[in-house]
Amino acid sequence: MSDSGESTSSEEHLFLSGILKEIGEVIKCNICTPKNEEELLTSSKLDLTSTTSTNSSRCKSFLGKDKNGFYSSLDQDTVYTSSLKEDNPISQHIIGYSKLLHCVSTHKPNIDHTSTILIDLFYKLFLVEKYILDFLLDPELLSVIDALRGKYNNQKIKKDIILLSQEYYKNNISALNCEQDIESLTFKIYKSIIKSIEEIKDNNNSTQDYNVIQDSNGIQYSNDINGNINMDDMDDIVHEYVLIVLFMRKESNRFHNIYKKVKHTSFSNRLAILFTYNQDCEFTAEYENIKKKSFINIDLLNKHIPNISRLVFLENEDYETWQRGIVYHYDWNDKVKLWMRNRCETSCLLDKSMIEECIKHKRFRDGWIIYKYGNKSIVNEFHKVISLCISALRHTNEEIWTDRIIEIIKAAIKKNDFYICMDLVEDIFYTLGGVSESQRSRIIKHFIKEIRVMENNEEIVTNIIKGINELCKKCINTETCDICVEHANMIYQEWKRNNTGGFFFKSHSKYESEIYENMLDMCDTVEDCDGFKNLCKDLVNNEAKINKGIYKKLQTVHTKTCKDCKHGTCQTLKVKDNQQLLYHLFNGFNL
């Protein structure tokens, strides 16, 4: 790890240690808190951390970092493969958290009820619980990239954290409706102060005028002329923090017991509805058309819990659209979970299947991530990944997918494998029709440049000409079409020199009938009369076998281009008369 990385990690752990220390100061437990410096040095009581930092500016400096940024320099792989030691920073945080749990549960401390302190307290509790839950629970939406990196394989560290917490919490997890192996400090503190808050609210003079202000964490509430916070605002903010924590902990019963008693926002209402998608949830929640989005600043929620916030505000006010989006996200989440549990490092079959699902569900970025970071054999699945990239390009029109298609073309052709190149020819020419002209022409230019090394194979040449014809049907009179026709004519002339004996010798190759037929078809598509005449000449000079396919092409083009033909028998010629038709065309064109 770099020096800067080590420094950042140290600062981040100091930040969380500072938060735990500040929470302990708010709790004000006379039993746990050392009374003087001497006791601080000798006591085994609530010495949460070795840091003396209580600078609240740390909270603001680390806002907005999720598990991949909030503690991004933490060496997760090391943590997952080794037992937690007490000098490990994670251990220190779990010990501090568990001591606070023990204090709140056992000593019933006198928690400061000052409004601003309580709002700040529950904000910090939210941060601490999110940090711990990141190690204990799968996130609300599983990320393909994190699944591939093993970030969700947390059973080992989960077991260590639970054992460590139990040692310092010293209480059995037997509380009613607690659905996790570690109790919630947020919920415990909430339960210890809620009655006092309600009493203060009842005694509060609600007739005063209030001004709306915003604190340093971006949380809005109302102050009276004396600077006292509107108790209703404080109550709403605290309850929403508690509901968010319970949602993250997946504790539906506790959530519902609080939710049904408090004022709702669109955020809390949709959290409740999201809970009902859990099969274990026993309560129901109805949609409420609420204008107030959240009592907590939305930017703060987006920074700290982006997945949850993204689900809640998926489509803003349109509930039906939001519901459809939720079903889509949860369905996809289930597929990622199933894939993650069953994939193995020795086979790429499930990774291939998952890329197919990515195409089907338009999760193109996830498909590319699987290709880049999945099973090592997946890098050779060019057919699957080129389909992914072309589908992505058609749907997004983003230039990055053009770059990726070119990257795959180069990697695939470099393998010098006949079957890979045959698939690639089909993928490129048969699926680029729906792509914008500028991107399509760029891809085609690179493809015909790279595929040159394989054009000594007659079967590949046959399929290139056939593919060019199919693509030209979809992009007639474009630069792409011109490039393709020019290339088809060039490789046809090369094939003619190499496989038919040139001008002096007549020989017949295995694929000559297909090549002639495909070239005639292309001339018909682009209405190339001169090209058609030259092909007729080649057919005569090489005494080519005129099969049923070639005959039909000749007859079709003759009918379209020779409308004033006086040859009365042309319309009744049969397959056996193919040479008669060919010589008729030969003479008619003055070849």
XYZ file of C-alpha atoms in Angstrom:
591
model
C 0.000 0.000 0.000
C 1.279 3.475 -0.805
C 2.206 6.019 1.816
C -0.777 8.125 0.847
C -3.041 5.089 1.138
C -1.761 4.323 4.637
C -2.260 7.932 5.661
C -5.806 8.005 4.338
C -6.664 4.753 6.128
C -5.312 6.124 9.402
C -7.321 9.331 9.040
C -10.483 7.411 8.278
C -10.135 5.213 11.337
C -9.436 8.258 13.474
C -12.610 9.768 12.056
C -14.769 6.834 13.174
C -12.972 6.623 16.515
C -13.718 10.306 17.036
C -17.414 9.737 16.314
C -17.593 6.872 18.833
C -15.881 9.029 21.433
C -18.311 11.897 20.809
C -21.282 9.527 21.133
C -19.862 8.375 24.476
C -19.599 11.989 25.654
C -23.264 12.620 24.801
C -24.354 9.504 26.691
C -22.758 10.872 29.909
C -22.635 7.648 31.877
C -21.129 8.216 35.327
C -20.437 4.513 35.706
C -18.493 4.092 32.474
C -16.818 7.474 32.024
C -13.534 7.901 33.939
C -13.726 10.874 36.309
C -10.133 12.073 35.942
C -6.916 11.536 34.042
C -5.567 8.987 36.521
C -8.690 6.855 36.224
C -8.533 7.230 32.454
C -5.083 5.635 32.487
C -5.960 2.765 34.824
C -9.623 2.105 34.155
C -10.944 -0.770 32.081
C -14.213 1.103 31.738
C -15.527 2.850 28.657
C -12.182 3.746 27.097
C -13.548 3.698 23.555
C -10.467 4.642 21.581
C -6.893 5.664 21.959
C -7.483 8.810 19.921
C -8.125 12.170 21.484
C -9.611 13.612 18.343
C -13.111 15.004 18.757
C -12.937 17.416 15.891
C -16.384 17.382 14.295
C -14.916 18.740 11.059
C -13.759 15.168 10.382
C -17.402 14.236 9.891
C -17.782 16.772 7.124
C -14.469 15.956 5.448
C -15.473 12.333 4.886
C -19.090 12.877 3.855
C -20.320 10.962 0.875
C -18.060 7.934 0.804
C -19.675 4.529 0.543
C -18.025 1.196 1.328
C -15.768 1.557 -1.702
C -14.690 5.072 -0.672
C -15.521 5.608 2.992
C -12.887 3.046 3.997
C -11.531 2.401 0.543
C -7.883 2.061 1.559
C -8.694 -0.630 4.103
C -7.187 -3.914 2.922
C -10.406 -5.930 2.762
C -8.729 -9.105 1.493
C -6.456 -9.197 4.521
C -9.387 -8.675 6.857
C -11.413 -11.470 5.320
C -8.681 -14.069 5.550
C -7.430 -13.422 9.082
C -8.986 -13.389 12.527
C -9.716 -9.997 14.012
C -7.139 -8.970 16.578
C -7.837 -6.334 19.165
C -5.275 -3.954 17.676
C -7.030 -4.141 14.321
C -8.827 -0.809 13.652
C -12.067 -2.652 12.871
C -11.789 -4.477 16.195
C -11.328 -1.177 18.012
C -14.506 0.203 16.456
C -16.504 -2.956 17.269
C -15.226 -2.922 20.858
C -16.129 0.753 21.271
C -19.565 0.199 19.749
C -20.202 -2.839 21.965
C -19.130 -1.008 25.128
C -21.593 1.746 24.294
C -24.290 -0.882 23.775
C -23.522 -2.397 27.153
C -23.630 1.016 28.809
C -26.943 2.088 27.273
C -28.551 -1.301 27.948
C -27.282 -1.775 31.500
C -26.618 1.594 33.115
C -29.452 3.679 31.651
C -27.246 6.779 31.330
C -28.502 10.349 31.342
C -28.354 11.231 27.635
C -28.232 14.924 26.762
C -31.650 15.923 25.360
C -30.542 19.213 23.812
C -32.151 19.340 20.383
C -29.064 20.136 18.328
C -27.054 17.531 20.219
C -29.684 14.854 19.622
C -29.854 15.546 15.882
C -26.062 15.384 15.644
C -26.037 12.242 17.820
C -28.400 10.312 15.554
C -26.508 11.433 12.474
C -23.334 9.958 13.985
C -25.143 6.802 15.086
C -26.319 6.401 11.504
C -22.712 6.634 10.235
C -21.419 4.122 12.786
C -24.169 1.585 12.140
C -23.716 1.872 8.391
C -20.011 1.140 8.795
C -20.652 -1.993 10.873
C -23.546 -3.228 8.727
C -21.344 -3.060 5.643
C -19.411 -5.978 7.148
C -22.443 -7.928 8.365
C -25.059 -7.674 5.624
C -25.228 -7.758 1.864
C -26.108 -4.313 0.516
C -29.610 -3.562 -0.673
C -28.463 -3.853 -4.295
C -25.600 -6.179 -5.156
C -22.948 -4.783 -7.460
C -21.513 -7.093 -10.118
C -18.036 -5.599 -9.749
C -18.005 -6.024 -5.967
C -19.363 -9.563 -6.287
C -16.443 -10.412 -8.588
C -14.007 -8.875 -6.118
C -15.413 -10.948 -3.276
C -16.615 -7.974 -1.260
C -19.786 -9.801 -0.240
C -18.081 -12.965 0.919
C -18.247 -11.710 4.491
C -19.035 -14.841 6.501
C -15.574 -15.055 8.091
C -15.380 -11.476 9.285
C -19.059 -11.542 10.260
C -18.391 -14.418 12.661
C -15.352 -12.649 14.141
C -17.262 -9.390 14.617
C -20.180 -11.136 16.336
C -17.888 -12.981 18.768
C -15.946 -9.819 19.540
C -19.107 -7.785 20.102
C -20.605 -10.392 22.411
C -17.463 -10.336 24.521
C -17.770 -6.596 25.198
C -21.535 -6.157 24.995
C -21.977 -8.842 27.685
C -25.685 -9.170 26.925
C -27.355 -12.002 25.090
C -29.210 -10.923 21.961
C -32.646 -11.744 23.265
C -34.411 -8.446 22.741
C -37.799 -8.709 21.112
C -37.739 -8.194 17.329
C -33.956 -7.865 17.098
C -33.231 -9.620 13.815
C -29.443 -9.249 13.676
C -26.585 -10.826 15.606
C -25.449 -7.433 16.882
C -27.929 -5.161 18.611
C -28.621 -1.678 17.262
C -27.103 1.133 19.307
C -29.339 3.595 17.455
C -32.473 1.725 18.484
C -31.297 1.290 22.085
C -30.610 5.011 22.493
C -33.874 5.879 20.751
C -35.848 3.692 23.161
C -34.115 5.241 26.155
C -34.971 8.839 25.196
C -38.248 8.679 23.270
C -40.495 9.173 26.307
C -38.499 12.198 27.421
C -38.684 13.705 23.927
C -42.448 13.259 23.851
C -42.773 14.964 27.248
C -40.652 17.887 26.058
C -42.799 18.172 22.931
C -45.990 18.235 24.990
C -44.615 21.094 27.097
C -43.226 22.971 24.129
C -44.931 26.215 23.093
C -45.961 25.498 19.490
C -47.334 29.019 18.835
C -43.921 30.607 18.318
C -42.608 31.772 14.947
C -39.719 29.731 13.527
C -37.054 30.370 10.921
C -35.740 27.527 8.769
C -31.978 26.988 9.073
C -29.531 24.357 7.846
C -26.787 22.877 10.030
C -23.241 21.921 9.033
C -24.376 18.430 7.992
C -26.963 19.826 5.573
C -29.948 19.027 7.823
C -32.768 21.585 7.827
C -34.934 22.434 10.829
C -36.722 25.437 12.370
C -35.417 27.743 15.094
C -37.349 30.239 17.187
C -36.069 33.736 17.922
C -34.120 32.388 20.915
C -32.346 29.770 18.826
C -34.401 26.855 20.138
C -35.157 24.125 17.610
C -38.745 23.338 16.807
C -39.277 20.087 18.726
C -41.505 18.708 15.985
C -38.635 19.071 13.512
C -36.205 17.417 15.893
C -38.630 14.559 16.486
C -39.156 14.049 12.735
C -35.432 14.034 11.965
C -34.600 11.598 14.775
C -37.382 9.231 13.744
C -36.276 9.235 10.126
C -32.706 8.377 11.114
C -34.017 5.501 13.231
C -36.203 4.234 10.380
C -33.267 4.337 7.961
C -31.075 2.365 10.367
C -33.797 -0.238 10.940
C -34.293 -0.535 7.193
C -30.555 -1.106 6.704
C -30.700 -3.726 9.475
C -33.734 -5.360 7.803
C -35.675 -5.250 11.080
C -39.207 -5.020 9.730
C -41.135 -5.389 13.007
C -39.260 -2.622 14.793
C -39.509 -0.476 11.685
C -43.257 -0.926 11.414
C -43.879 -0.295 15.129
C -42.230 3.125 14.795
C -43.412 3.922 11.278
C -47.111 3.628 12.108
C -46.780 6.213 14.916
C -44.743 8.977 13.262
C -45.067 11.601 10.558
C -44.149 10.303 7.097
C -42.151 11.683 4.202
C -42.046 10.236 0.695
C -38.684 8.753 1.691
C -39.962 6.908 4.771
C -43.167 5.898 2.966
C -41.220 4.279 0.161
C -38.842 2.639 2.628
C -41.893 1.011 4.202
C -43.136 -0.140 0.794
C -39.693 -1.513 -0.047
C -39.820 -3.570 3.136
C -42.932 -5.333 1.854
C -40.896 -6.824 -1.008
C -39.104 -8.940 1.602
C -40.773 -12.335 1.875
C -40.352 -12.308 5.668
C -42.137 -8.974 6.070
C -45.473 -9.337 7.874
C -46.830 -5.798 7.536
C -48.239 -3.887 4.582
C -47.663 -0.282 3.562
C -49.808 1.873 1.301
C -48.556 4.523 -1.072
C -49.012 8.087 0.204
C -48.765 11.096 -2.084
C -46.476 13.176 0.140
C -44.727 16.285 -1.159
C -42.075 16.367 1.572
C -39.244 14.168 0.318
C -37.286 13.765 3.523
C -36.636 15.454 6.863
C -32.955 14.712 6.272
C -31.010 16.451 3.523
C -31.352 14.422 0.302
C -27.726 15.027 -0.693
C -26.596 13.485 2.579
C -28.687 10.369 1.915
C -27.387 10.115 -1.649
C -23.806 10.226 -0.384
C -24.032 7.751 2.475
C -26.661 5.268 1.276
C -26.670 5.695 -2.523
C -28.235 2.306 -3.294
C -31.148 2.813 -0.909
C -31.600 6.430 -1.929
C -31.534 5.428 -5.598
C -34.278 2.879 -4.992
C -36.434 5.328 -3.063
C -36.161 8.196 -5.534
C -36.008 6.035 -8.644
C -38.575 7.993 -10.631
C -39.489 10.742 -8.174
C -43.244 11.341 -7.965
C -44.663 8.822 -10.450
C -45.554 5.923 -8.171
C -46.491 3.389 -10.845
C -43.269 4.004 -12.748
C -41.371 3.775 -9.465
C -43.009 0.435 -8.670
C -42.064 -0.987 -12.066
C -38.517 0.197 -11.534
C -38.365 -1.430 -8.108
C -39.567 -4.755 -9.494
C -36.892 -4.502 -12.209
C -34.108 -3.703 -9.714
C -35.067 -6.444 -7.283
C -35.436 -9.001 -10.084
C -31.976 -8.092 -11.304
C -30.665 -8.215 -7.743
C -31.957 -11.787 -7.406
C -30.164 -12.780 -10.617
C -26.885 -11.299 -9.372
C -27.240 -13.134 -6.047
C -27.948 -16.440 -7.786
C -25.030 -15.955 -10.166
C -22.685 -14.957 -7.342
C -23.573 -17.998 -5.216
C -23.174 -20.532 -8.025
C -20.358 -19.264 -10.218
C -16.971 -20.899 -9.870
C -13.492 -20.030 -10.987
C -12.990 -23.197 -13.054
C -15.717 -22.658 -15.626
C -16.979 -19.664 -17.550
C -20.418 -21.120 -18.292
C -22.242 -19.095 -15.643
C -20.346 -15.943 -16.570
C -21.413 -16.477 -20.206
C -25.006 -16.949 -19.108
C -24.802 -13.821 -16.976
C -23.523 -11.769 -19.924
C -26.553 -13.010 -21.852
C -28.760 -11.803 -18.985
C -26.944 -8.457 -19.077
C -27.829 -8.095 -22.768
C -31.440 -9.083 -22.134
C -31.830 -6.630 -19.220
C -29.747 -3.870 -20.860
C -27.155 -4.046 -18.055
C -24.367 -3.538 -20.563
C -21.809 -2.103 -18.149
C -22.216 -5.124 -15.869
C -21.711 -7.447 -18.832
C -18.469 -5.702 -19.753
C -17.270 -5.936 -16.142
C -17.893 -9.704 -16.183
C -15.903 -9.959 -19.420
C -12.986 -7.969 -17.986
C -12.912 -9.366 -14.440
C -14.782 -12.688 -14.585
C -13.509 -16.206 -15.129
C -10.214 -16.142 -17.028
C -11.706 -18.248 -19.846
C -14.371 -15.623 -20.538
C -11.835 -13.468 -22.392
C -12.067 -15.891 -25.319
C -15.860 -15.671 -25.569
C -15.668 -13.089 -28.354
C -19.034 -13.955 -29.887
C -20.849 -13.269 -26.619
C -19.037 -10.067 -25.769
C -19.247 -8.598 -29.293
C -23.018 -9.158 -29.104
C -23.010 -7.322 -25.772
C -21.063 -4.370 -27.170
C -23.153 -4.017 -30.333
C -26.382 -4.196 -28.312
C -24.992 -1.546 -25.965
C -23.999 0.672 -28.889
C -27.453 0.393 -30.445
C -29.187 1.322 -27.180
C -26.817 3.964 -25.786
C -25.014 5.415 -28.829
C -21.997 5.925 -26.545
C -18.634 6.063 -28.299
C -16.981 3.926 -25.623
C -18.801 0.896 -27.024
C -17.351 1.590 -30.467
C -13.895 1.546 -28.884
C -14.695 -1.710 -27.122
C -15.956 -3.363 -30.315
C -12.702 -2.430 -32.043
C -10.784 -3.778 -29.045
C -12.624 -7.115 -29.304
C -12.118 -7.292 -33.088
C -8.350 -6.935 -32.678
C -8.177 -9.474 -29.843
C -10.349 -12.006 -31.684
C -8.541 -11.864 -35.041
C -5.173 -12.026 -33.286
C -6.143 -15.567 -32.217
C -5.903 -16.553 -35.912
C -8.726 -19.021 -35.300
C -11.041 -19.953 -38.185
C -14.166 -20.479 -36.073
C -13.685 -17.296 -34.058
C -13.314 -15.299 -37.274
C -16.376 -16.925 -38.843
C -18.453 -15.902 -35.805
C -16.949 -12.432 -35.922
C -17.867 -11.942 -39.598
C -21.460 -12.832 -38.811
C -21.570 -10.648 -35.688
C -20.198 -7.589 -37.466
C -22.057 -7.654 -40.770
C -25.395 -8.982 -39.561
C -25.891 -6.804 -36.461
C -24.432 -3.379 -37.264
C -27.473 -2.278 -39.245
C -29.052 -0.517 -36.276
C -25.926 1.459 -35.386
C -25.401 5.103 -36.349
C -23.552 5.637 -39.629
C -20.494 7.370 -38.141
C -19.911 4.582 -35.624
C -20.727 1.836 -38.122
C -18.299 3.100 -40.762
C -15.550 3.445 -38.155
C -16.061 -0.152 -37.008
C -16.176 -1.490 -40.578
C -12.940 0.296 -41.513
C -11.133 -1.313 -38.586
C -12.698 -4.699 -39.239
C -11.752 -4.973 -42.923
C -8.243 -3.819 -42.026
C -7.830 -6.485 -39.329
C -9.577 -9.355 -41.165
C -7.172 -9.125 -44.121
C -4.860 -11.662 -42.470
C -7.640 -14.293 -42.662
C -8.794 -13.645 -46.241
C -6.613 -16.367 -47.678
C -9.320 -18.747 -46.467
C -11.951 -19.260 -49.169
C -14.784 -20.002 -46.733
C -14.129 -16.804 -44.790
C -14.094 -14.822 -48.059
C -17.427 -16.396 -48.992
C -18.991 -15.354 -45.702
C -17.516 -11.845 -45.825
C -19.107 -11.198 -49.235
C -22.402 -12.645 -48.034
C -22.265 -10.553 -44.857
C -21.419 -7.408 -46.813
C -24.509 -7.917 -48.929
C -26.691 -8.268 -45.820
C -25.244 -5.101 -44.283
C -25.591 -3.118 -47.525
C -29.303 -3.943 -47.616
C -29.632 -1.987 -44.339
C -27.374 0.955 -45.142
C -27.648 1.541 -48.885
C -26.110 4.776 -50.224
C -23.887 5.350 -47.182
C -20.147 5.519 -46.633
C -20.351 2.118 -44.950
C -21.981 0.636 -48.040
C -19.330 2.135 -50.336
C -16.509 0.797 -48.139
C -18.083 -2.658 -48.051
C -18.691 -2.879 -51.817
C -15.141 -1.759 -52.543
C -13.782 -4.400 -50.178
C -16.020 -7.143 -51.605
C -14.844 -6.352 -55.147
C -11.214 -6.392 -54.014
C -11.367 -9.770 -52.251
C -13.403 -11.194 -55.142
C -10.658 -10.222 -57.613
C -8.029 -11.743 -55.297
C -10.075 -14.918 -54.984
C -10.521 -15.073 -58.771
C -6.781 -14.879 -59.328
C -5.973 -17.435 -56.659
C -8.743 -19.990 -57.139
C -9.972 -20.015 -60.755
C -6.728 -20.146 -62.680
C -6.762 -16.485 -63.663
C -7.366 -15.644 -67.324
C -5.746 -18.680 -68.929
C -6.752 -21.689 -66.850
C -10.180 -22.825 -65.849
C -10.411 -24.464 -62.428
C -13.315 -24.843 -60.066
C -13.023 -24.263 -56.332
C -15.243 -25.640 -53.599
C -16.934 -22.323 -52.823
C -17.037 -20.723 -56.269
C -20.810 -21.132 -56.724
C -21.487 -19.439 -53.373
C -19.061 -16.634 -54.141
C -20.585 -15.966 -57.566
C -24.073 -16.091 -56.091
C -23.190 -13.690 -53.251
C -21.461 -11.278 -55.626
C -24.486 -11.287 -57.958
C -26.711 -10.663 -54.947
C -24.564 -7.718 -53.884
C -24.653 -6.203 -57.376
C -28.424 -6.503 -57.279
C -28.587 -4.856 -53.828
C -26.482 -1.828 -54.757
C -27.726 -1.768 -58.381
C -24.225 -2.130 -59.775
C -24.904 -2.836 -63.470
C -21.243 -2.768 -64.466
C -20.391 -5.204 -61.713
C -23.178 -7.510 -62.873
C -21.857 -7.448 -66.467
C -18.339 -8.305 -65.293
C -19.649 -11.206 -63.232
C -21.511 -12.596 -66.251
C -18.286 -12.372 -68.210
C -16.415 -14.244 -65.461
C -19.079 -16.947 -65.402
C -18.696 -17.503 -69.151
C -14.911 -17.315 -69.229
C -14.512 -19.753 -66.346
C -17.248 -22.041 -67.608
C -18.712 -21.837 -64.121
C -21.377 -24.241 -63.019
C -24.689 -22.376 -62.963
C -26.642 -23.790 -60.026
C -30.208 -22.968 -59.103
C -29.190 -20.040 -56.872
C -27.029 -18.371 -59.524
C -29.684 -18.920 -62.165
C -32.337 -17.176 -60.054
C -29.995 -14.239 -59.447
C -29.267 -13.935 -63.157
C -32.934 -14.065 -64.030
C -33.882 -11.533 -61.323
C -31.256 -9.035 -62.380
C -32.036 -9.576 -66.063
C -35.723 -8.872 -65.461
C -34.916 -5.672 -63.536
C -32.258 -4.316 -65.878
C -33.381 -5.558 -69.309
C -36.984 -4.412 -69.340
C -37.017 -3.944 -73.161
C -35.485 -7.359 -73.889
C -36.851 -8.869 -77.157
C -35.803 -12.420 -76.280
C -39.215 -14.050 -76.074
C -38.094 -17.232 -74.395
C -36.449 -15.513 -71.432
C -39.578 -15.583 -69.308
C -40.031 -19.349 -69.767
C -36.465 -20.548 -69.316
C -36.026 -23.433 -66.869
C -32.999 -24.330 -64.737
C -31.720 -26.612 -67.504
C -31.610 -23.554 -69.774
C -29.132 -21.704 -67.541
C -26.390 -21.608 -70.155
C -28.887 -20.234 -72.703
C -29.785 -17.398 -70.299
C -26.138 -16.723 -69.521
C -25.152 -16.504 -73.199
C -28.211 -14.351 -73.865
C -27.010 -11.931 -71.186
C -23.451 -12.219 -72.457
C -24.503 -11.226 -75.982
C -27.062 -8.683 -74.819
C -24.463 -6.783 -72.825
C -22.046 -6.954 -75.776
C -19.489 -8.696 -73.599
